[in-house]
């Protein structure tokens, strides 16, 4: 089995980390090759005819199937178009069916991007350079040598709110139509994020391609890049779920065979566990004085 390739005893700390990272990456690849096609509603636009039709009008169900079948790499060749819940035939909220398809395509790409960031974040937060001792603590209440999930738990409430506010601002800005129509409208591009530079003086970089690496790419290169991003996002969604599951002590080959894999006893679905329902002393004192008047 796969776990046979993973050593059960790792004695030296630096080798332990190297094997941890390499095994995580290997696990993500294996899981993606096994189940990757089943995590998506569509493939990315590879066929020229489908891409052209999608750019000129809203994507129809027939074009959606054609886009999926055009993804002929290792992730998409097995199943092609796969929609077991029939979501591509639905109409969400006040959207039409074609607008719903645009929404689903954009949602898959976005979830893949978030999962890739989460996967890399989990790996980086497992580094001794990050989780170990610091001459200057990164935040109040910092605790050394804990799991990535515990690192989040230890961040003060105000710090968490700042992070979530920043993410919410980026999310809201991405929903504002600009030069490119909204992804649910005709001519919209699923996965597109508008440029940030020039909107406000403090915004010095774009969220997408901040260093202009892809400015000169032709249409074929952009199609291939989106295809790679989509497939990597599918793999990352499976990988981060496998990591979170293994951290709870469950059997997730080959992660469960890694000695010293980060464990977590809390609940990842409660991001403010033990915080919001406990009033800060300053707030409690102010409330008591105010109500006592």
PDB file of C-alpha atoms in Angstrom:
ATOM      1  CA  UNK A   1       0.000   0.000   0.000  1.00  0.00           C
ATOM      2  CA  UNK A   2       0.932   3.667  -0.017  1.00  0.00           C
ATOM      3  CA  UNK A   3       1.803   3.649   3.650  1.00  0.00           C
ATOM      4  CA  UNK A   4       4.603   1.180   2.968  1.00  0.00           C
ATOM      5  CA  UNK A   5       6.500   3.947   1.243  1.00  0.00           C
ATOM      6  CA  UNK A   6       6.395   6.148   4.319  1.00  0.00           C
ATOM      7  CA  UNK A   7       8.913   5.379   7.101  1.00  0.00           C
ATOM      8  CA  UNK A   8       7.244   4.811  10.437  1.00  0.00           C
ATOM      9  CA  UNK A   9      10.267   5.911  12.502  1.00  0.00           C
ATOM     10  CA  UNK A  10      12.038   9.181  11.841  1.00  0.00           C
ATOM     11  CA  UNK A  11      14.767   9.983  14.331  1.00  0.00           C
ATOM     12  CA  UNK A  12      16.349  13.245  13.251  1.00  0.00           C
ATOM     13  CA  UNK A  13      14.152  16.389  13.543  1.00  0.00           C
ATOM     14  CA  UNK A  14      15.231  17.985  10.289  1.00  0.00           C
ATOM     15  CA  UNK A  15      14.668  14.774   8.344  1.00  0.00           C
ATOM     16  CA  UNK A  16      11.301  14.409  10.047  1.00  0.00           C
ATOM     17  CA  UNK A  17      10.151  17.748   8.690  1.00  0.00           C
ATOM     18  CA  UNK A  18      11.484  17.061   5.201  1.00  0.00           C
ATOM     19  CA  UNK A  19       9.642  13.776   5.052  1.00  0.00           C
ATOM     20  CA  UNK A  20       6.507  15.371   6.491  1.00  0.00           C
ATOM     21  CA  UNK A  21       6.358  17.969   3.735  1.00  0.00           C
ATOM     22  CA  UNK A  22       7.254  15.569   0.932  1.00  0.00           C
ATOM     23  CA  UNK A  23       4.703  13.038   2.145  1.00  0.00           C
ATOM     24  CA  UNK A  24       1.990  15.712   2.355  1.00  0.00           C
ATOM     25  CA  UNK A  25       2.684  16.723  -1.225  1.00  0.00           C
ATOM     26  CA  UNK A  26       2.727  13.088  -2.315  1.00  0.00           C
ATOM     27  CA  UNK A  27      -0.554  12.463  -0.521  1.00  0.00           C
ATOM     28  CA  UNK A  28      -2.202  15.404  -2.271  1.00  0.00           C
ATOM     29  CA  UNK A  29      -1.077  14.139  -5.667  1.00  0.00           C
ATOM     30  CA  UNK A  30      -2.220  10.586  -5.008  1.00  0.00           C
ATOM     31  CA  UNK A  31      -5.598  11.667  -3.660  1.00  0.00           C
ATOM     32  CA  UNK A  32      -6.112  14.024  -6.573  1.00  0.00           C
ATOM     33  CA  UNK A  33      -5.246  11.380  -9.160  1.00  0.00           C
ATOM     34  CA  UNK A  34      -7.664   9.012  -7.463  1.00  0.00           C
ATOM     35  CA  UNK A  35     -10.636  11.273  -6.817  1.00  0.00           C
ATOM     36  CA  UNK A  36      -9.811  14.643  -8.348  1.00  0.00           C
ATOM     37  CA  UNK A  37     -12.338  14.499 -11.157  1.00  0.00           C
ATOM     38  CA  UNK A  38     -15.142  13.914  -8.695  1.00  0.00           C
ATOM     39  CA  UNK A  39     -14.656  17.225  -6.911  1.00  0.00           C
ATOM     40  CA  UNK A  40     -15.682  19.537  -9.694  1.00  0.00           C
ATOM     41  CA  UNK A  41     -18.645  20.502 -11.805  1.00  0.00           C
ATOM     42  CA  UNK A  42     -16.692  21.213 -14.959  1.00  0.00           C
ATOM     43  CA  UNK A  43     -13.337  21.216 -16.694  1.00  0.00           C
ATOM     44  CA  UNK A  44     -11.547  24.373 -17.727  1.00  0.00           C
ATOM     45  CA  UNK A  45     -11.828  25.789 -21.256  1.00  0.00           C
ATOM     46  CA  UNK A  46      -9.339  23.936 -23.401  1.00  0.00           C
ATOM     47  CA  UNK A  47     -11.258  23.332 -26.592  1.00  0.00           C
ATOM     48  CA  UNK A  48     -11.082  26.527 -28.735  1.00  0.00           C
ATOM     49  CA  UNK A  49     -14.682  26.269 -29.896  1.00  0.00           C
ATOM     50  CA  UNK A  50     -16.029  25.946 -26.335  1.00  0.00           C
ATOM     51  CA  UNK A  51     -13.820  28.764 -25.078  1.00  0.00           C
ATOM     52  CA  UNK A  52     -15.000  31.097 -27.834  1.00  0.00           C
ATOM     53  CA  UNK A  53     -18.646  30.332 -27.192  1.00  0.00           C
ATOM     54  CA  UNK A  54     -18.175  30.892 -23.457  1.00  0.00           C
ATOM     55  CA  UNK A  55     -16.549  34.278 -24.026  1.00  0.00           C
ATOM     56  CA  UNK A  56     -19.355  35.546 -26.240  1.00  0.00           C
ATOM     57  CA  UNK A  57     -22.324  34.400 -24.173  1.00  0.00           C
ATOM     58  CA  UNK A  58     -23.317  32.577 -21.012  1.00  0.00           C
ATOM     59  CA  UNK A  59     -22.208  28.959 -20.738  1.00  0.00           C
ATOM     60  CA  UNK A  60     -25.015  26.485 -21.438  1.00  0.00           C
ATOM     61  CA  UNK A  61     -25.295  22.946 -20.086  1.00  0.00           C
ATOM     62  CA  UNK A  62     -24.108  21.517 -23.423  1.00  0.00           C
ATOM     63  CA  UNK A  63     -21.058  23.776 -23.448  1.00  0.00           C
ATOM     64  CA  UNK A  64     -20.397  22.914 -19.807  1.00  0.00           C
ATOM     65  CA  UNK A  65     -20.222  19.213 -20.680  1.00  0.00           C
ATOM     66  CA  UNK A  66     -17.971  19.998 -23.633  1.00  0.00           C
ATOM     67  CA  UNK A  67     -15.621  21.995 -21.428  1.00  0.00           C
ATOM     68  CA  UNK A  68     -15.422  19.129 -18.945  1.00  0.00           C
ATOM     69  CA  UNK A  69     -14.728  16.535 -21.622  1.00  0.00           C
ATOM     70  CA  UNK A  70     -11.979  18.727 -23.090  1.00  0.00           C
ATOM     71  CA  UNK A  71     -10.019  18.411 -19.839  1.00  0.00           C
ATOM     72  CA  UNK A  72      -8.172  15.303 -20.976  1.00  0.00           C
ATOM     73  CA  UNK A  73      -5.369  15.203 -18.418  1.00  0.00           C
ATOM     74  CA  UNK A  74      -5.024  12.612 -15.669  1.00  0.00           C
ATOM     75  CA  UNK A  75      -7.618  14.356 -13.489  1.00  0.00           C
ATOM     76  CA  UNK A  76     -10.369  14.810 -16.033  1.00  0.00           C
ATOM     77  CA  UNK A  77      -9.945  11.993 -18.528  1.00  0.00           C
ATOM     78  CA  UNK A  78     -11.570   9.339 -16.344  1.00  0.00           C
ATOM     79  CA  UNK A  79     -15.011  10.808 -15.648  1.00  0.00           C
ATOM     80  CA  UNK A  80     -15.336  13.817 -17.942  1.00  0.00           C
ATOM     81  CA  UNK A  81     -18.453  15.757 -17.032  1.00  0.00           C
ATOM     82  CA  UNK A  82     -19.506  14.795 -13.489  1.00  0.00           C
ATOM     83  CA  UNK A  83     -22.462  16.405 -11.752  1.00  0.00           C
ATOM     84  CA  UNK A  84     -24.135  13.829  -9.457  1.00  0.00           C
ATOM     85  CA  UNK A  85     -26.361  16.399  -7.723  1.00  0.00           C
ATOM     86  CA  UNK A  86     -27.577  17.938 -10.971  1.00  0.00           C
ATOM     87  CA  UNK A  87     -26.578  21.437  -9.870  1.00  0.00           C
ATOM     88  CA  UNK A  88     -25.837  22.453 -13.471  1.00  0.00           C
ATOM     89  CA  UNK A  89     -29.551  22.099 -14.197  1.00  0.00           C
ATOM     90  CA  UNK A  90     -30.668  24.208 -11.258  1.00  0.00           C
ATOM     91  CA  UNK A  91     -31.369  27.917 -10.892  1.00  0.00           C
ATOM     92  CA  UNK A  92     -30.047  29.334  -7.637  1.00  0.00           C
ATOM     93  CA  UNK A  93     -31.899  32.197  -5.943  1.00  0.00           C
ATOM     94  CA  UNK A  94     -32.990  34.685  -8.610  1.00  0.00           C
ATOM     95  CA  UNK A  95     -30.379  33.528 -11.132  1.00  0.00           C
ATOM     96  CA  UNK A  96     -31.208  31.827 -14.387  1.00  0.00           C
ATOM     97  CA  UNK A  97     -29.727  28.431 -15.180  1.00  0.00           C
ATOM     98  CA  UNK A  98     -26.928  29.921 -17.280  1.00  0.00           C
ATOM     99  CA  UNK A  99     -26.140  32.452 -14.556  1.00  0.00           C
ATOM    100  CA  UNK A 100     -26.081  29.613 -12.015  1.00  0.00           C
ATOM    101  CA  UNK A 101     -23.552  27.755 -14.156  1.00  0.00           C
ATOM    102  CA  UNK A 102     -21.338  30.852 -14.131  1.00  0.00           C
ATOM    103  CA  UNK A 103     -21.695  31.006 -10.362  1.00  0.00           C
ATOM    104  CA  UNK A 104     -20.726  27.329  -9.957  1.00  0.00           C
ATOM    105  CA  UNK A 105     -17.695  27.673 -12.213  1.00  0.00           C
ATOM    106  CA  UNK A 106     -16.453  30.719 -10.305  1.00  0.00           C
ATOM    107  CA  UNK A 107     -17.139  29.056  -6.933  1.00  0.00           C
ATOM    108  CA  UNK A 108     -15.077  26.011  -7.831  1.00  0.00           C
ATOM    109  CA  UNK A 109     -12.086  28.080  -8.935  1.00  0.00           C
ATOM    110  CA  UNK A 110     -12.301  30.253  -5.808  1.00  0.00           C
ATOM    111  CA  UNK A 111     -12.569  27.274  -3.459  1.00  0.00           C
ATOM    112  CA  UNK A 112      -9.557  25.733  -5.152  1.00  0.00           C
ATOM    113  CA  UNK A 113      -7.512  28.892  -4.602  1.00  0.00           C
ATOM    114  CA  UNK A 114      -8.472  29.040  -0.931  1.00  0.00           C
ATOM    115  CA  UNK A 115      -7.615  25.344  -0.523  1.00  0.00           C
ATOM    116  CA  UNK A 116      -4.182  25.839  -2.125  1.00  0.00           C
ATOM    117  CA  UNK A 117      -3.468  28.688   0.294  1.00  0.00           C
ATOM    118  CA  UNK A 118      -4.674  26.535   3.211  1.00  0.00           C
ATOM    119  CA  UNK A 119      -2.509  23.587   2.132  1.00  0.00           C
ATOM    120  CA  UNK A 120       0.618  25.726   1.867  1.00  0.00           C
ATOM    121  CA  UNK A 121      -0.261  27.516   5.107  1.00  0.00           C
ATOM    122  CA  UNK A 122      -0.565  24.220   6.984  1.00  0.00           C
ATOM    123  CA  UNK A 123       2.865  23.145   5.715  1.00  0.00           C
ATOM    124  CA  UNK A 124       4.508  26.485   6.516  1.00  0.00           C
ATOM    125  CA  UNK A 125       2.949  26.673   9.979  1.00  0.00           C
ATOM    126  CA  UNK A 126       4.442  23.251  10.718  1.00  0.00           C
ATOM    127  CA  UNK A 127       7.962  24.626  10.203  1.00  0.00           C
ATOM    128  CA  UNK A 128      10.115  25.109  13.278  1.00  0.00           C
ATOM    129  CA  UNK A 129      10.976  28.571  11.975  1.00  0.00           C
ATOM    130  CA  UNK A 130       7.299  29.514  12.250  1.00  0.00           C
ATOM    131  CA  UNK A 131       5.975  27.526  15.183  1.00  0.00           C
ATOM    132  CA  UNK A 132       9.178  27.647  17.243  1.00  0.00           C
ATOM    133  CA  UNK A 133      10.653  30.279  19.544  1.00  0.00           C
ATOM    134  CA  UNK A 134      10.809  33.918  18.371  1.00  0.00           C
ATOM    135  CA  UNK A 135      12.867  36.783  19.745  1.00  0.00           C
ATOM    136  CA  UNK A 136       9.778  38.941  19.234  1.00  0.00           C
ATOM    137  CA  UNK A 137       6.459  37.136  19.530  1.00  0.00           C
ATOM    138  CA  UNK A 138       4.235  37.583  16.449  1.00  0.00           C
ATOM    139  CA  UNK A 139       1.110  38.240  18.518  1.00  0.00           C
ATOM    140  CA  UNK A 140      -0.011  38.482  22.128  1.00  0.00           C
ATOM    141  CA  UNK A 141      -0.640  35.052  23.603  1.00  0.00           C
ATOM    142  CA  UNK A 142       1.753  33.253  21.233  1.00  0.00           C
ATOM    143  CA  UNK A 143       2.512  29.647  22.231  1.00  0.00           C
ATOM    144  CA  UNK A 144       5.455  27.708  20.838  1.00  0.00           C
ATOM    145  CA  UNK A 145       5.360  24.325  19.111  1.00  0.00           C
ATOM    146  CA  UNK A 146       1.626  23.873  18.626  1.00  0.00           C
ATOM    147  CA  UNK A 147      -0.369  22.732  15.611  1.00  0.00           C
ATOM    148  CA  UNK A 148      -1.516  25.173  12.888  1.00  0.00           C
ATOM    149  CA  UNK A 149      -5.070  25.022  14.223  1.00  0.00           C
ATOM    150  CA  UNK A 150      -3.897  25.848  17.755  1.00  0.00           C
ATOM    151  CA  UNK A 151      -1.880  28.753  16.389  1.00  0.00           C
ATOM    152  CA  UNK A 152      -5.138  30.205  15.068  1.00  0.00           C
ATOM    153  CA  UNK A 153      -6.921  29.548  18.370  1.00  0.00           C
ATOM    154  CA  UNK A 154      -4.238  31.508  20.240  1.00  0.00           C
ATOM    155  CA  UNK A 155      -4.614  34.658  18.141  1.00  0.00           C
ATOM    156  CA  UNK A 156      -6.536  37.362  20.076  1.00  0.00           C
ATOM    157  CA  UNK A 157     -10.080  38.121  18.962  1.00  0.00           C
ATOM    158  CA  UNK A 158      -9.137  41.538  17.607  1.00  0.00           C
ATOM    159  CA  UNK A 159      -6.444  39.947  15.449  1.00  0.00           C
ATOM    160  CA  UNK A 160      -8.894  37.404  14.036  1.00  0.00           C
ATOM    161  CA  UNK A 161     -11.414  40.126  13.287  1.00  0.00           C
ATOM    162  CA  UNK A 162      -8.775  42.119  11.419  1.00  0.00           C
ATOM    163  CA  UNK A 163      -7.877  39.087   9.297  1.00  0.00           C
ATOM    164  CA  UNK A 164     -11.514  38.308   8.504  1.00  0.00           C
ATOM    165  CA  UNK A 165     -12.256  41.962   7.737  1.00  0.00           C
ATOM    166  CA  UNK A 166      -9.360  42.101   5.282  1.00  0.00           C
ATOM    167  CA  UNK A 167     -10.512  38.895   3.580  1.00  0.00           C
ATOM    168  CA  UNK A 168     -14.059  40.243   3.452  1.00  0.00           C
ATOM    169  CA  UNK A 169     -12.844  43.444   1.790  1.00  0.00           C
ATOM    170  CA  UNK A 170     -11.033  41.442  -0.898  1.00  0.00           C
ATOM    171  CA  UNK A 171     -14.099  39.253  -1.372  1.00  0.00           C
ATOM    172  CA  UNK A 172     -16.423  42.237  -1.722  1.00  0.00           C
ATOM    173  CA  UNK A 173     -14.142  43.993  -4.183  1.00  0.00           C
ATOM    174  CA  UNK A 174     -13.987  40.855  -6.319  1.00  0.00           C
ATOM    175  CA  UNK A 175     -17.769  40.976  -6.703  1.00  0.00           C
ATOM    176  CA  UNK A 176     -17.769  44.520  -8.136  1.00  0.00           C
ATOM    177  CA  UNK A 177     -18.084  44.478 -11.946  1.00  0.00           C
ATOM    178  CA  UNK A 178     -15.346  46.421 -13.681  1.00  0.00           C
ATOM    179  CA  UNK A 179     -13.901  46.195 -17.167  1.00  0.00           C
ATOM    180  CA  UNK A 180     -15.010  42.557 -17.256  1.00  0.00           C
ATOM    181  CA  UNK A 181     -18.693  41.786 -16.554  1.00  0.00           C
ATOM    182  CA  UNK A 182     -19.693  39.843 -13.442  1.00  0.00           C
ATOM    183  CA  UNK A 183     -19.094  36.103 -13.757  1.00  0.00           C
ATOM    184  CA  UNK A 184     -22.831  35.421 -13.766  1.00  0.00           C
ATOM    185  CA  UNK A 185     -23.454  37.801 -16.674  1.00  0.00           C
ATOM    186  CA  UNK A 186     -22.860  37.428 -20.436  1.00  0.00           C
ATOM    187  CA  UNK A 187     -19.182  37.930 -21.205  1.00  0.00           C
ATOM    188  CA  UNK A 188     -18.180  37.323 -17.588  1.00  0.00           C
ATOM    189  CA  UNK A 189     -15.073  35.255 -16.882  1.00  0.00           C
ATOM    190  CA  UNK A 190     -15.279  32.726 -14.021  1.00  0.00           C
ATOM    191  CA  UNK A 191     -12.236  33.089 -11.784  1.00  0.00           C
ATOM    192  CA  UNK A 192     -11.486  36.662 -12.854  1.00  0.00           C
ATOM    193  CA  UNK A 193     -10.392  39.102 -10.142  1.00  0.00           C
ATOM    194  CA  UNK A 194     -10.205  42.831 -10.957  1.00  0.00           C
ATOM    195  CA  UNK A 195      -6.917  44.737 -10.601  1.00  0.00           C
ATOM    196  CA  UNK A 196      -6.281  46.633  -7.362  1.00  0.00           C
ATOM    197  CA  UNK A 197      -3.429  48.949  -8.347  1.00  0.00           C
ATOM    198  CA  UNK A 198      -4.637  52.501  -8.916  1.00  0.00           C
ATOM    199  CA  UNK A 199      -7.882  52.092  -6.979  1.00  0.00           C
ATOM    200  CA  UNK A 200      -6.379  53.439  -3.753  1.00  0.00           C
ATOM    201  CA  UNK A 201      -2.890  54.836  -3.025  1.00  0.00           C
ATOM    202  CA  UNK A 202      -2.073  52.193  -0.401  1.00  0.00           C
ATOM    203  CA  UNK A 203      -2.746  49.319  -2.823  1.00  0.00           C
ATOM    204  CA  UNK A 204       0.633  48.715  -4.456  1.00  0.00           C
ATOM    205  CA  UNK A 205       0.084  45.212  -5.838  1.00  0.00           C
ATOM    206  CA  UNK A 206      -2.690  43.303  -7.554  1.00  0.00           C
ATOM    207  CA  UNK A 207      -4.087  40.224  -5.847  1.00  0.00           C
ATOM    208  CA  UNK A 208      -3.776  38.337  -9.128  1.00  0.00           C
ATOM    209  CA  UNK A 209      -0.329  38.372 -10.765  1.00  0.00           C
ATOM    210  CA  UNK A 210       1.181  41.063  -8.481  1.00  0.00           C
ATOM    211  CA  UNK A 211       4.537  40.958 -10.306  1.00  0.00           C
ATOM    212  CA  UNK A 212       3.157  40.856 -13.882  1.00  0.00           C
ATOM    213  CA  UNK A 213       4.510  37.411 -14.682  1.00  0.00           C
ATOM    214  CA  UNK A 214       1.608  36.562 -17.013  1.00  0.00           C
ATOM    215  CA  UNK A 215       1.011  39.869 -18.773  1.00  0.00           C
ATOM    216  CA  UNK A 216       2.462  38.707 -22.095  1.00  0.00           C
ATOM    217  CA  UNK A 217       0.849  35.254 -22.112  1.00  0.00           C
ATOM    218  CA  UNK A 218      -1.210  34.415 -25.181  1.00  0.00           C
ATOM    219  CA  UNK A 219      -4.724  32.954 -25.031  1.00  0.00           C
ATOM    220  CA  UNK A 220      -3.488  29.365 -25.248  1.00  0.00           C
ATOM    221  CA  UNK A 221      -1.084  29.845 -22.332  1.00  0.00           C
ATOM    222  CA  UNK A 222      -3.825  31.431 -20.233  1.00  0.00           C
ATOM    223  CA  UNK A 223      -6.172  28.519 -20.969  1.00  0.00           C
ATOM    224  CA  UNK A 224      -3.503  26.029 -19.945  1.00  0.00           C
ATOM    225  CA  UNK A 225      -2.709  28.056 -16.822  1.00  0.00           C
ATOM    226  CA  UNK A 226      -6.358  28.072 -15.762  1.00  0.00           C
ATOM    227  CA  UNK A 227      -6.547  24.330 -16.397  1.00  0.00           C
ATOM    228  CA  UNK A 228      -3.497  23.734 -14.192  1.00  0.00           C
ATOM    229  CA  UNK A 229      -4.874  26.032 -11.490  1.00  0.00           C
ATOM    230  CA  UNK A 230      -8.232  24.283 -11.482  1.00  0.00           C
ATOM    231  CA  UNK A 231      -6.724  20.809 -11.201  1.00  0.00           C
ATOM    232  CA  UNK A 232      -4.286  21.921  -8.498  1.00  0.00           C
ATOM    233  CA  UNK A 233      -7.213  23.461  -6.636  1.00  0.00           C
ATOM    234  CA  UNK A 234      -9.113  20.175  -6.755  1.00  0.00           C
ATOM    235  CA  UNK A 235      -6.081  18.345  -5.387  1.00  0.00           C
ATOM    236  CA  UNK A 236      -5.613  20.966  -2.667  1.00  0.00           C
ATOM    237  CA  UNK A 237      -9.247  20.686  -1.531  1.00  0.00           C
ATOM    238  CA  UNK A 238      -8.757  16.971  -0.978  1.00  0.00           C
ATOM    239  CA  UNK A 239      -5.319  17.475   0.575  1.00  0.00           C
ATOM    240  CA  UNK A 240      -6.365  20.039   3.201  1.00  0.00           C
ATOM    241  CA  UNK A 241      -9.381  17.922   4.192  1.00  0.00           C
ATOM    242  CA  UNK A 242      -7.052  14.921   4.552  1.00  0.00           C
ATOM    243  CA  UNK A 243      -4.704  16.971   6.743  1.00  0.00           C
ATOM    244  CA  UNK A 244      -7.493  18.193   9.014  1.00  0.00           C
ATOM    245  CA  UNK A 245      -8.869  14.660   9.290  1.00  0.00           C
ATOM    246  CA  UNK A 246      -5.461  13.173  10.107  1.00  0.00           C
ATOM    247  CA  UNK A 247      -4.875  15.858  12.732  1.00  0.00           C
ATOM    248  CA  UNK A 248      -7.921  14.520  14.593  1.00  0.00           C
ATOM    249  CA  UNK A 249      -6.190  11.147  14.908  1.00  0.00           C
ATOM    250  CA  UNK A 250      -8.219   9.379  12.227  1.00  0.00           C
ATOM    251  CA  UNK A 251      -6.794   6.968   9.669  1.00  0.00           C
ATOM    252  CA  UNK A 252      -5.837   8.847   6.501  1.00  0.00           C
ATOM    253  CA  UNK A 253      -3.189   6.903   4.543  1.00  0.00           C
ATOM    254  CA  UNK A 254      -0.391   7.785   4.267  1.00  0.00           C
ATOM    255  CA  UNK A 255      -0.628  10.774   6.635  1.00  0.00           C
ATOM    256  CA  UNK A 256      -1.544   8.672   9.659  1.00  0.00           C
ATOM    257  CA  UNK A 257       1.776   6.779   9.298  1.00  0.00           C
ATOM    258  CA  UNK A 258       3.857   9.955   9.744  1.00  0.00           C
ATOM    259  CA  UNK A 259       5.368  10.135  13.194  1.00  0.00           C
ATOM    260  CA  UNK A 260       4.771  13.493  14.823  1.00  0.00           C
ATOM    261  CA  UNK A 261       2.018  14.648  12.447  1.00  0.00           C
ATOM    262  CA  UNK A 262       0.339  17.724  14.046  1.00  0.00           C
ATOM    263  CA  UNK A 263      -2.640  16.745  16.176  1.00  0.00           C
ATOM    264  CA  UNK A 264      -5.559  18.957  17.229  1.00  0.00           C
ATOM    265  CA  UNK A 265      -8.248  18.267  19.831  1.00  0.00           C
ATOM    266  CA  UNK A 266     -10.368  21.338  19.124  1.00  0.00           C
ATOM    267  CA  UNK A 267     -13.104  22.002  16.573  1.00  0.00           C
ATOM    268  CA  UNK A 268     -12.028  23.564  13.262  1.00  0.00           C
ATOM    269  CA  UNK A 269     -15.641  24.565  12.633  1.00  0.00           C
ATOM    270  CA  UNK A 270     -15.594  26.904  15.658  1.00  0.00           C
ATOM    271  CA  UNK A 271     -13.044  29.592  14.715  1.00  0.00           C
ATOM    272  CA  UNK A 272     -13.749  31.711  17.829  1.00  0.00           C
ATOM    273  CA  UNK A 273     -13.954  28.855  20.295  1.00  0.00           C
ATOM    274  CA  UNK A 274     -13.748  30.086  23.884  1.00  0.00           C
ATOM    275  CA  UNK A 275     -13.466  33.745  22.888  1.00  0.00           C
ATOM    276  CA  UNK A 276     -16.579  35.579  21.740  1.00  0.00           C
ATOM    277  CA  UNK A 277     -18.781  34.331  24.571  1.00  0.00           C
ATOM    278  CA  UNK A 278     -16.250  35.549  27.155  1.00  0.00           C
ATOM    279  CA  UNK A 279     -16.302  39.300  27.725  1.00  0.00           C
ATOM    280  CA  UNK A 280     -12.972  41.122  27.945  1.00  0.00           C
ATOM    281  CA  UNK A 281     -12.306  42.635  31.403  1.00  0.00           C
ATOM    282  CA  UNK A 282     -12.306  46.191  30.030  1.00  0.00           C
ATOM    283  CA  UNK A 283     -15.641  45.646  28.279  1.00  0.00           C
ATOM    284  CA  UNK A 284     -17.142  44.008  31.362  1.00  0.00           C
ATOM    285  CA  UNK A 285     -16.025  46.903  33.564  1.00  0.00           C
ATOM    286  CA  UNK A 286     -17.399  49.513  31.155  1.00  0.00           C
ATOM    287  CA  UNK A 287     -20.730  47.674  30.888  1.00  0.00           C
ATOM    288  CA  UNK A 288     -21.045  47.443  34.672  1.00  0.00           C
ATOM    289  CA  UNK A 289     -20.302  51.145  35.148  1.00  0.00           C
ATOM    290  CA  UNK A 290     -22.688  52.183  32.402  1.00  0.00           C
ATOM    291  CA  UNK A 291     -25.590  50.057  33.587  1.00  0.00           C
ATOM    292  CA  UNK A 292     -25.007  51.030  37.225  1.00  0.00           C
ATOM    293  CA  UNK A 293     -25.683  54.707  36.544  1.00  0.00           C
TER     294      UNK A 293
END
